[in-house]
């Protein structure tokens, strides 16, 4: 009799535990809805540390410049066109206060919040598997009246050729015939829902002005001239694709026009160096500058070690090429291949900084943007300083040895190949 009672008690206890377990689980965490022809890989993929550090840098910069951005908006009446974003800290504090109002309700709310946090973790880490070149949208078709316009026809053919080179390079060097896209891969893609645009941000390739254009398209401002630099980068007005759930990411990747703009790799690198190390900077000097000077400068002065100012281009290249870097990679000099994952994401439009005005306005024409909206020409930072040109780039790289130039070219080789840029020096192989 005792044995029977004990056995019954164990069965009841196990059944109750199973019911509680099923109740607490999110069905999306247990079973992925499977699209025909798609298999899901349930393994987690850890983000690469280099890009994690750059994302942390973005957060620190937003925090440090929040007061400055607020001052700019108060002094510029045109900024009233922009809605005030809700503070994350304020949302968190209000939810905590709400949870503490009543002990009984607080326990329920804490349980719900725990469930949501676990679900967000799953969304951030779980992969989305999409077959190669599965985008439902390709390069937007020219309107009938544009097909007789030689300028539009020429630009259209240029786009087809750029996409062909990019796809052939991916096919040659990337062996997988299906791609696994995680939210990490789309973390640098900005979303504009009104005109259904996805823009992958490549620093030093017109990204500030492209963000201004997206904000105007979204109705957040009437003109790109009204939007200040801090508002563009630290205002959090534009949505990122990794902020959506799996369904939202998948839908936008397959139905929105995906575009990126790139720049000659050596020229982009010199532009980043001039911006971050040749002007006062309260992040790059103490974080990168101090580490670079400490590692690569012989007999460095105490002042240089204390401030991190005055990094030389040759020292910067030593850091870049060092497999044991004293400080991690940064988005401003990382490969476009890593920032935007063009072999995973089938971009519909590939523009170049060297033909920015023509490419950008052609893209705006293709998506049906307002005719009075054109890509801004003004220089966002250090406006009195000459833009980084091929001639200036050559002057900086002339400071390096042939071996350092070759290793720098090897470092950006996939970007040169994928976007069909010629070798910047004749002695490179």
Coordinates of C-alpha atoms in Angstrom, one line a residue:
X1 CA 0.0 0.0 0.0
X2 CA 2.8 2.3 0.9
X3 CA 4.6 1.6 -2.3
X4 CA 1.5 2.4 -4.3
X5 CA 0.9 5.7 -2.6
X6 CA 4.5 6.7 -3.0
X7 CA 4.4 5.8 -6.7
X8 CA 1.1 7.8 -7.2
X9 CA 2.7 10.8 -5.4
X10 CA 5.7 10.7 -7.7
X11 CA 3.5 10.6 -10.8
X12 CA 1.4 13.5 -9.6
X13 CA 4.5 15.6 -8.7
X14 CA 6.0 14.9 -12.1
X15 CA 2.9 15.8 -14.0
X16 CA 2.5 19.0 -12.0
X17 CA 6.1 20.0 -12.8
X18 CA 5.6 19.3 -16.5
X19 CA 2.5 21.5 -16.6
X20 CA 4.4 24.4 -14.9
X21 CA 7.3 24.0 -17.2
X22 CA 5.1 24.1 -20.4
X23 CA 3.2 27.1 -19.0
X24 CA 6.4 29.0 -18.5
X25 CA 7.8 28.2 -21.9
X26 CA 7.3 30.5 -25.0
X27 CA 6.1 28.4 -27.9
X28 CA 8.5 30.3 -30.2
X29 CA 11.4 29.1 -28.1
X30 CA 10.4 25.5 -28.4
X31 CA 9.3 25.3 -32.0
X32 CA 10.4 27.5 -34.9
X33 CA 7.7 28.0 -37.5
X34 CA 9.4 26.5 -40.5
X35 CA 9.1 28.2 -43.9
X36 CA 9.0 25.7 -46.8
X37 CA 12.6 24.9 -48.0
X38 CA 14.2 26.4 -44.9
X39 CA 15.9 24.5 -42.1
X40 CA 16.7 26.2 -38.8
X41 CA 20.0 25.8 -37.0
X42 CA 19.2 25.9 -33.3
X43 CA 22.8 26.5 -32.2
X44 CA 23.8 29.9 -30.8
X45 CA 26.4 32.1 -32.4
X46 CA 28.5 34.3 -30.3
X47 CA 29.1 37.8 -31.7
X48 CA 32.7 38.7 -32.5
X49 CA 34.4 40.6 -29.7
X50 CA 35.7 43.4 -32.0
X51 CA 32.3 44.5 -33.0
X52 CA 31.0 44.1 -29.5
X53 CA 33.6 46.6 -28.3
X54 CA 32.6 49.0 -31.0
X55 CA 28.9 48.7 -30.0
X56 CA 29.9 49.4 -26.4
X57 CA 31.7 52.4 -27.7
X58 CA 28.6 53.6 -29.4
X59 CA 26.7 53.4 -26.2
X60 CA 29.4 55.3 -24.3
X61 CA 29.5 58.0 -26.9
X62 CA 25.7 58.4 -26.8
X63 CA 25.9 58.8 -23.0
X64 CA 28.8 61.2 -23.0
X65 CA 27.2 63.4 -25.7
X66 CA 23.6 63.4 -24.5
X67 CA 23.9 66.8 -22.8
X68 CA 25.6 68.3 -25.9
X69 CA 22.9 67.0 -28.1
X70 CA 20.2 68.6 -25.9
X71 CA 22.0 71.9 -26.0
X72 CA 22.2 71.9 -29.8
X73 CA 18.5 71.1 -30.1
X74 CA 17.6 74.0 -27.7
X75 CA 19.7 76.5 -29.7
X76 CA 18.3 75.4 -33.1
X77 CA 14.5 75.9 -33.4
X78 CA 14.4 73.6 -36.4
X79 CA 15.1 70.7 -34.1
X80 CA 11.6 71.0 -32.8
X81 CA 10.6 69.1 -35.9
X82 CA 12.1 66.0 -34.3
X83 CA 10.1 64.1 -31.7
X84 CA 11.8 63.6 -28.3
X85 CA 12.9 60.0 -27.9
X86 CA 11.9 58.3 -24.7
X87 CA 14.8 57.6 -22.3
X88 CA 15.7 54.0 -21.7
X89 CA 16.7 54.7 -18.1
X90 CA 13.3 56.5 -17.5
X91 CA 11.4 53.5 -18.9
X92 CA 13.4 51.1 -16.7
X93 CA 12.9 53.2 -13.5
X94 CA 9.2 53.7 -14.1
X95 CA 8.7 49.9 -14.6
X96 CA 10.6 49.3 -11.4
X97 CA 8.5 51.8 -9.4
X98 CA 5.4 50.2 -10.8
X99 CA 6.6 46.8 -9.7
X100 CA 7.1 48.0 -6.1
X101 CA 3.6 49.4 -5.7
X102 CA 2.1 46.2 -4.5
X103 CA 3.9 43.1 -3.4
X104 CA 1.5 40.6 -4.9
X105 CA 1.3 42.4 -8.2
X106 CA 5.1 42.9 -8.1
X107 CA 5.7 39.2 -8.1
X108 CA 3.5 38.7 -11.2
X109 CA 5.2 41.6 -13.0
X110 CA 8.7 40.3 -12.1
X111 CA 7.7 36.9 -13.6
X112 CA 6.5 38.6 -16.8
X113 CA 9.6 40.7 -17.1
X114 CA 11.8 37.6 -16.5
X115 CA 10.0 35.9 -19.3
X116 CA 10.4 38.8 -21.7
X117 CA 14.1 39.1 -20.9
X118 CA 14.6 35.5 -21.7
X119 CA 12.7 35.9 -24.9
X120 CA 14.8 38.9 -25.9
X121 CA 17.9 36.8 -25.3
X122 CA 16.6 34.1 -27.5
X123 CA 15.8 36.6 -30.3
X124 CA 19.3 38.2 -30.0
X125 CA 21.2 34.9 -30.2
X126 CA 19.0 32.6 -32.4
X127 CA 20.0 32.5 -36.1
X128 CA 17.7 33.2 -39.0
X129 CA 18.5 31.0 -41.9
X130 CA 17.8 32.4 -45.4
X131 CA 18.8 30.7 -48.6
X132 CA 21.4 32.5 -50.7
X133 CA 20.1 35.4 -52.8
X134 CA 16.6 34.8 -51.6
X135 CA 15.6 38.4 -51.5
X136 CA 12.2 38.9 -52.9
X137 CA 13.2 42.3 -54.2
X138 CA 16.1 43.0 -56.5
X139 CA 17.3 46.3 -58.1
X140 CA 14.1 48.4 -58.5
X141 CA 12.9 48.4 -62.1
X142 CA 13.2 51.6 -64.1
X143 CA 10.0 53.3 -64.8
X144 CA 8.8 53.2 -68.5
X145 CA 9.6 57.0 -68.9
X146 CA 13.1 56.4 -67.5
X147 CA 14.1 53.7 -70.0
X148 CA 14.6 56.3 -72.7
X149 CA 16.8 58.4 -70.4
X150 CA 20.4 57.6 -71.2
X151 CA 21.7 58.8 -67.8
X152 CA 19.3 56.5 -65.9
X153 CA 20.0 53.6 -68.2
X154 CA 23.7 54.0 -67.7
X155 CA 23.5 54.2 -63.9
X156 CA 21.2 51.1 -63.9
X157 CA 23.8 49.1 -65.9
X158 CA 26.5 50.2 -63.5
X159 CA 24.4 48.9 -60.6
X160 CA 23.9 45.5 -62.4
X161 CA 27.7 45.2 -62.9
X162 CA 28.5 46.1 -59.3
X163 CA 26.1 43.4 -58.0
X164 CA 27.5 40.9 -60.5
X165 CA 31.1 41.4 -59.3
X166 CA 29.9 41.3 -55.6
X167 CA 28.0 38.0 -56.2
X168 CA 30.8 36.4 -58.1
X169 CA 33.3 37.3 -55.4
X170 CA 31.0 35.8 -52.8
X171 CA 30.5 32.7 -54.8
X172 CA 34.2 32.2 -55.3
X173 CA 35.3 32.8 -51.7
X174 CA 32.3 31.8 -49.7
X175 CA 31.5 28.2 -50.1
X176 CA 28.1 28.1 -48.3
X177 CA 25.0 27.9 -50.5
X178 CA 22.7 29.0 -47.6
X179 CA 23.3 31.7 -45.1
X180 CA 22.6 32.1 -41.4
X181 CA 21.8 35.6 -40.4
X182 CA 21.7 36.6 -36.8
X183 CA 20.7 40.0 -35.3
X184 CA 24.4 40.7 -34.9
X185 CA 24.8 40.7 -38.8
X186 CA 22.1 43.3 -39.2
X187 CA 23.1 45.5 -36.2
X188 CA 24.5 48.3 -38.4
X189 CA 21.4 48.4 -40.7
X190 CA 19.0 51.3 -40.3
X191 CA 15.3 51.0 -41.1
X192 CA 13.1 53.5 -42.9
X193 CA 9.6 52.0 -43.0
X194 CA 7.8 54.7 -45.0
X195 CA 9.8 54.2 -48.2
X196 CA 10.8 50.6 -47.2
X197 CA 14.6 51.2 -47.1
X198 CA 17.3 49.3 -45.3
X199 CA 20.6 51.2 -45.1
X200 CA 23.9 49.6 -43.9
X201 CA 26.0 52.2 -42.2
X202 CA 29.7 52.3 -43.4
X203 CA 31.5 55.1 -41.5
X204 CA 33.5 57.6 -43.5
X205 CA 31.4 56.9 -46.6
X206 CA 28.7 59.5 -46.2
X207 CA 26.9 57.8 -43.4
X208 CA 26.0 61.1 -41.5
X209 CA 24.3 62.6 -44.5
X210 CA 22.6 59.3 -45.4
X211 CA 21.1 59.3 -41.9
X212 CA 19.9 62.8 -42.4
X213 CA 18.2 61.7 -45.7
X214 CA 16.5 58.8 -43.9
X215 CA 15.2 61.1 -41.2
X216 CA 13.7 63.4 -43.8
X217 CA 12.1 60.5 -45.6
X218 CA 10.6 59.4 -42.3
X219 CA 9.1 62.8 -41.7
X220 CA 11.3 63.7 -38.7
X221 CA 12.6 66.9 -40.4
X222 CA 11.8 68.9 -43.4
X223 CA 15.3 69.4 -44.6
X224 CA 18.7 67.7 -44.1
X225 CA 20.2 71.1 -43.3
X226 CA 18.1 71.3 -40.1
X227 CA 19.7 68.2 -38.5
X228 CA 22.8 68.6 -36.4
X229 CA 25.6 66.1 -36.1
X230 CA 24.8 65.0 -32.5
X231 CA 21.2 64.6 -33.4
X232 CA 22.1 62.3 -36.3
X233 CA 24.4 60.0 -34.3
X234 CA 23.2 60.2 -30.7
X235 CA 19.5 61.1 -31.0
X236 CA 18.3 57.5 -31.5
X237 CA 15.6 58.6 -33.9
X238 CA 16.3 55.9 -36.5
X239 CA 15.5 52.3 -35.9
X240 CA 18.0 49.5 -36.3
X241 CA 17.0 46.2 -37.9
X242 CA 18.3 44.2 -34.9
X243 CA 15.7 45.9 -32.8
X244 CA 12.9 43.9 -34.4
X245 CA 11.9 40.3 -33.7
X246 CA 12.7 37.4 -36.1
X247 CA 9.6 38.0 -38.1
X248 CA 10.2 41.7 -38.5
X249 CA 13.8 41.1 -39.5
X250 CA 12.9 38.4 -42.0
X251 CA 10.1 40.5 -43.5
X252 CA 12.2 43.6 -44.1
X253 CA 15.2 41.7 -45.5
X254 CA 12.9 40.1 -48.1
X255 CA 10.7 43.1 -49.0
X256 CA 12.6 46.3 -48.4
X257 CA 15.2 47.9 -50.7
X258 CA 18.6 47.2 -49.2
X259 CA 21.5 49.5 -49.9
X260 CA 25.0 50.4 -48.8
X261 CA 27.6 52.9 -49.8
X262 CA 31.3 52.1 -49.8
X263 CA 34.6 53.9 -50.3
X264 CA 38.1 53.1 -51.5
X265 CA 39.5 51.2 -48.5
X266 CA 42.8 53.1 -48.1
X267 CA 41.1 56.5 -48.6
X268 CA 38.4 55.5 -46.0
X269 CA 41.2 54.5 -43.6
X270 CA 43.1 57.8 -43.9
X271 CA 39.9 59.7 -43.5
X272 CA 39.1 57.9 -40.3
X273 CA 42.7 58.4 -39.0
X274 CA 42.5 62.2 -39.7
X275 CA 39.1 62.5 -38.0
X276 CA 39.9 60.5 -34.9
X277 CA 43.6 61.2 -34.2
X278 CA 44.4 64.6 -35.7
X279 CA 41.7 66.4 -33.9
X280 CA 40.7 66.6 -30.2
X281 CA 38.7 63.5 -29.3
X282 CA 37.7 62.5 -25.8
X283 CA 37.2 58.8 -26.7
X284 CA 39.7 57.8 -29.4
X285 CA 42.7 59.5 -27.8
X286 CA 42.4 58.0 -24.3
X287 CA 41.1 54.6 -25.4
X288 CA 43.0 53.9 -28.7
X289 CA 45.8 56.6 -28.6
X290 CA 47.2 55.7 -25.2
X291 CA 47.3 52.0 -26.1
X292 CA 48.9 52.6 -29.5
X293 CA 51.6 55.0 -28.2
X294 CA 52.4 52.7 -25.2
X295 CA 52.9 49.7 -27.5
X296 CA 54.5 51.1 -30.6
X297 CA 56.4 54.3 -29.7
X298 CA 59.9 54.0 -28.4
X299 CA 60.8 56.5 -25.6
X300 CA 57.3 57.9 -25.5
X301 CA 56.9 61.0 -23.3
X302 CA 54.8 61.0 -20.2
X303 CA 52.5 63.5 -21.7
X304 CA 51.9 61.4 -24.8
X305 CA 51.3 58.3 -22.6
X306 CA 48.9 60.3 -20.3
X307 CA 46.8 61.9 -23.1
X308 CA 47.1 59.5 -26.0
X309 CA 47.3 62.5 -28.4
X310 CA 49.6 62.7 -31.4
X311 CA 49.4 59.2 -32.7
X312 CA 51.4 58.9 -36.0
X313 CA 50.0 57.2 -39.0
X314 CA 52.8 54.6 -39.0
X315 CA 52.0 53.7 -35.4
X316 CA 48.3 53.5 -36.3
X317 CA 49.1 51.0 -39.1
X318 CA 51.3 49.0 -36.8
X319 CA 48.2 48.7 -34.5
X320 CA 45.9 47.8 -37.3
X321 CA 48.1 45.0 -38.6
X322 CA 49.0 43.6 -35.2
X323 CA 47.2 40.2 -34.6
X324 CA 47.7 40.9 -30.8
X325 CA 46.3 44.5 -30.8
X326 CA 46.5 46.2 -27.5
X327 CA 42.9 47.5 -28.1
X328 CA 40.1 46.0 -30.2
X329 CA 38.9 46.7 -33.7
X330 CA 36.7 49.8 -34.4
X331 CA 33.9 50.2 -37.0
X332 CA 35.6 53.2 -38.6
X333 CA 38.4 51.0 -40.0
X334 CA 36.8 47.6 -40.0
X335 CA 36.2 45.8 -43.3
X336 CA 32.9 46.5 -45.1
X337 CA 32.7 42.8 -45.5
X338 CA 32.3 42.4 -41.7
X339 CA 30.2 45.5 -41.1
X340 CA 27.5 44.8 -43.7
X341 CA 27.9 41.1 -44.5
X342 CA 27.3 41.5 -48.3
X343 CA 27.8 37.8 -48.8
X344 CA 25.0 37.0 -46.4
X345 CA 22.6 39.9 -47.2
X346 CA 21.7 40.4 -50.9
X347 CA 21.9 44.2 -51.2
X348 CA 19.8 45.7 -54.0
X349 CA 21.9 48.8 -54.4
X350 CA 25.6 49.4 -54.0
X351 CA 26.7 53.0 -54.2
X352 CA 30.2 54.4 -54.1
X353 CA 31.5 57.5 -52.2
X354 CA 33.5 58.5 -55.3
X355 CA 30.3 59.0 -57.3
X356 CA 28.2 59.8 -54.2
X357 CA 26.0 62.6 -55.6
X358 CA 25.1 60.7 -58.8
X359 CA 24.5 57.3 -57.1
X360 CA 22.6 58.8 -54.2
X361 CA 20.2 60.8 -56.2
X362 CA 19.7 57.9 -58.6
X363 CA 18.7 55.7 -55.6
X364 CA 16.3 58.4 -54.3
X365 CA 14.8 58.5 -57.8
X366 CA 14.3 54.7 -57.8
X367 CA 12.5 54.6 -54.5
X368 CA 10.2 57.4 -55.4
X369 CA 11.5 59.9 -52.9
X370 CA 10.2 63.5 -53.0
X371 CA 11.7 65.4 -56.0
X372 CA 12.9 68.3 -53.8
X373 CA 15.0 65.8 -51.6
X374 CA 18.6 65.5 -52.9
X375 CA 21.7 64.1 -51.2
X376 CA 23.4 66.9 -49.1
X377 CA 26.9 68.0 -50.3
X378 CA 28.1 69.6 -47.1
X379 CA 31.0 68.2 -45.0
X380 CA 29.7 67.0 -41.7
X381 CA 32.8 67.5 -39.5
X382 CA 35.9 69.8 -39.7
X383 CA 34.2 71.6 -42.6
X384 CA 37.1 74.0 -43.0
X385 CA 39.5 71.0 -43.7
X386 CA 40.0 69.5 -47.2
X387 CA 38.3 66.2 -47.7
X388 CA 40.5 63.1 -47.9
X389 CA 41.4 62.7 -51.5
X390 CA 43.4 60.1 -53.4
X391 CA 46.4 62.5 -53.4
X392 CA 46.2 63.0 -49.6
X393 CA 45.8 59.2 -49.2
X394 CA 49.0 58.7 -51.2
X395 CA 50.9 61.1 -49.0
X396 CA 50.0 59.2 -45.9
X397 CA 50.8 55.8 -47.3
X398 CA 54.1 57.1 -48.6
X399 CA 55.2 57.2 -44.9
X400 CA 55.0 53.4 -44.8
X401 CA 57.5 50.7 -46.0
X402 CA 56.5 48.6 -49.1
X403 CA 55.9 45.7 -46.8
X404 CA 53.5 47.7 -44.6
X405 CA 51.6 48.9 -47.7
X406 CA 51.3 45.3 -48.9
X407 CA 50.1 44.0 -45.6
X408 CA 47.6 46.9 -45.5
X409 CA 46.3 45.9 -48.9
X410 CA 46.1 42.3 -47.8
X411 CA 44.1 43.4 -44.8
X412 CA 41.4 45.0 -47.0
X413 CA 41.8 42.6 -50.0
X414 CA 38.2 41.3 -49.9
X415 CA 36.9 44.9 -49.9
X416 CA 39.1 45.7 -52.9
X417 CA 38.0 42.6 -54.7
X418 CA 34.3 42.6 -53.8
X419 CA 33.7 46.3 -54.8
X420 CA 36.1 46.3 -57.8
X421 CA 38.6 48.9 -56.6
X422 CA 42.0 48.9 -58.4
X423 CA 45.3 48.5 -56.6
X424 CA 46.3 51.9 -55.0
X425 CA 50.0 51.3 -55.6
X426 CA 51.7 49.6 -58.6
X427 CA 54.1 47.5 -56.5
X428 CA 51.2 45.7 -54.7
X429 CA 50.4 42.1 -55.7

